[in-house]
Every structure is written in structure tokens, then in C-alpha cells.
Amino acid sequence: GVTFVNQYLPGATGAIAWTKLANQTEADGLTVSITNTPMLMTNYIMNPSIKYSIEQLTPLANVVTDPGVIVVAKDSPYKSAKDLLDAARAKPGRVTIGNSGVGGDDFFSTIMIEKAAGLKFQKVPFQGDGPSWSAALAGKIDASFNNLGITFPQIKAGNLRVLAVFAAERLPDLPDVPTLRELGIDVVAGSSRGYSAPKGMPAEAQAQFIEAMKRVFANPDFQADAAKRAMTLDLKAGDDYASYLKTQESAFVQIWKEVSAAEKPLAAK
């Protein structure tokens, strides 16, 4: 029952907007921002010159957790995830895997899968999810590690084929597609998208926003629209959302610490 004024602040994979939110925005309850992981944290984990952190925010509510997927072109020689993984084992560092850019969820998912499965891919970063899946569709790379919600229209149209999902369980929209865990790779990953405000947002405003989000989630029209887009609704509110962000931050700090020696030259390009 209210109108939001959208302000688009592009640049530095969200860091410009989140730096402003954390350091320059009054905590009066009138300004909130979309906050998506892992980029919200990996920006400053990977780049110490970025001066904000989740400690400077009031996490309000997560809305969607979009699971990762492996997608290939419809005519790809890789007919299953096993085919792709077997090829990676046979040709270490030669199977090309697209991602949405260094520091994004697809980039970190690739590293997590490499570590869990003892594999080595040739990671190909793109400027966003669209260019990554487009390259897979055109056969320029072997596969794209992407997100279901982003690739679903192409999957539904039959242009992309899904080999695996990075969810804890099989998804209703893809009942025949195995999870990584079913394939013996203990990785659950994706991108969460919610809302945060500057630290110090008035408690009354926090409560009002969270209650509004609960009403949105209960709205049948919203639920139907999300289902059409294969958007996995995942309400985490207040302290639960804050705890979720903190847990993810700790995990990404550890991953980056383990691989930074090998990955930093790539990140600098």
C-alpha cells in the first residue's frame, strides 16, 4: 500500500550503492536497499579498498534464494552432469565454465565444487549472468554455472538444458534434474536477494517493514508470479536474515583465504 522511489546506483558490482547506504545514508527508516549475496560480502572480502561491511547495515528481510544450476546448450555433447564432471577429471583445467564475474555466486560456486570434487575447471568470467548463459547457448563455453531464476526462460523454451541444481533437494520446476549432493558433491549454493537499511534504523520502522514483507509473502498473486519465474521464495526476517548473512560472510572469507593466491591474478584483470 505504499510507493517506493527507485534509485539505481550502478558501478563496482553494487559496492557504490552499498558504500553509500552504509556510510552516507541517514538511518531514519526512509531508505532501504536490495542486498544480494554473495556480492554484498565478497566485494569487501576480495577488495580491502571497499569501505563498508554488513556490520554497518540493518538486515531486514531476505525474499528469494535463487539456487545455482549447471546449464549447457540444448545440443551440447554433455548430456548429464556426470558427462561434464568426467570430462573435467579427464582434462583438468580444460573444461570451460562460465560465471557472472569474479566474486559472484557462480564464481564461488565453481571454486566450492572444484574443492569438494577434486576437480579443476577453466573459469571464464563474464560481465553478468546473461552473457555467461548466452556463451553456453552459443557453444562458446562448455557450460555456465548460473542461477535458475535467470536462466529459466531459456530452459523453458528448450534452448538451455540443466544438468544439475545446487539446491539441498530437487526442485519442483526441475523434478528430473539431480542435485550436486546426489552426485556425491556436498555443495549447496546460489544467490539470495533481500533488503537492508543503514545501521541504526528505528525499531518501529524495522518491524513495520518486516510485517509488510510477511503480507507480501502471503499474497497469492505474488506467490503465483514468483512461481511463473521459478523464483524460490525464502523469507528470512530480522535477526534470522542478519545471522544468515554473517554465516555466509564467514564461509566466503575462508574460501577466499584458501584460493586467493591462485585467484587474485584473475581478479586483477
Coordinates of N, CA, C and O in Angstrom, one line a residue, residues 21 27 54-61 195-202 206 238 241-242 245:
L21 N 25.0 3.5 1.2 CA 24.0 3.0 2.2 C 24.6 3.0 3.6 O 24.0 3.4 4.5
A27 N 19.9 6.9 8.9 CA 19.2 5.7 9.3 C 17.8 6.1 9.9 O 17.5 6.0 11.1
I54 N 28.8 -5.6 6.4 CA 27.4 -5.9 6.8 C 27.2 -5.5 8.3 O 26.1 -5.4 8.7
E55 N 28.3 -5.2 9.0 CA 28.2 -4.7 10.4 C 27.6 -3.3 10.4 O 27.0 -2.9 11.4
Q56 N 27.6 -2.6 9.3 CA 27.1 -1.3 9.2 C 25.7 -1.2 8.6 O 25.1 -0.2 8.4
L57 N 25.0 -2.4 8.5 CA 23.7 -2.5 7.9 C 22.7 -3.0 8.9 O 23.1 -3.7 9.9
T58 N 21.4 -2.8 8.7 CA 20.3 -3.4 9.4 C 19.7 -4.4 8.4 O 18.9 -3.9 7.6
P59 N 20.0 -5.7 8.5 CA 19.3 -6.6 7.6 C 17.8 -6.7 7.9 O 17.5 -6.9 9.1
L60 N 17.0 -6.6 6.9 CA 15.6 -6.5 7.1 C 14.9 -7.8 6.8 O 14.3 -8.5 7.6
A61 N 15.0 -8.2 5.5 CA 14.3 -9.5 5.1 C 14.9 -10.0 3.8 O 15.1 -9.2 2.9
Y195 N 16.5 -7.2 1.5 CA 16.5 -5.8 1.7 C 17.2 -5.5 3.0 O 17.1 -6.2 4.0
S196 N 18.0 -4.4 3.0 CA 18.7 -4.0 4.2 C 18.6 -2.5 4.3 O 18.4 -1.8 3.3
A197 N 18.9 -1.9 5.5 CA 18.9 -0.5 5.7 C 20.2 -0.1 6.4 O 20.9 -1.0 6.8
P198 N 20.5 1.2 6.6 CA 21.6 1.6 7.3 C 21.5 1.1 8.8 O 20.4 1.0 9.3
K199 N 22.6 0.9 9.4 CA 22.6 0.5 10.9 C 22.0 1.6 11.7 O 22.2 2.8 11.4
G200 N 21.2 1.2 12.6 CA 20.5 2.2 13.5 C 19.1 2.6 13.0 O 18.5 3.5 13.6
M201 N 18.6 1.8 12.1 CA 17.2 2.1 11.6 C 16.3 1.9 12.8 O 16.4 1.0 13.6
P202 N 15.3 2.9 13.0 CA 14.4 2.8 14.2 C 13.7 1.4 14.3 O 13.3 0.9 13.2
Q206 N 11.8 -0.9 11.4 CA 12.2 -2.3 11.1 C 11.0 -3.2 11.2 O 10.7 -4.0 10.3
G238 N 14.7 -10.1 9.9 CA 15.3 -9.5 11.1 C 16.6 -10.3 11.5 O 17.5 -10.4 10.7
Y241 N 17.8 -13.1 9.2 CA 18.5 -12.7 8.0 C 19.9 -12.2 8.3 O 20.9 -12.5 7.6
A242 N 20.1 -11.5 9.4 CA 21.4 -11.0 9.9 C 22.3 -12.2 10.2 O 23.5 -12.2 9.8
L245 N 23.4 -13.8 6.8 CA 24.5 -13.0 6.2 C 25.8 -13.2 6.9 O 26.8 -13.4 6.2

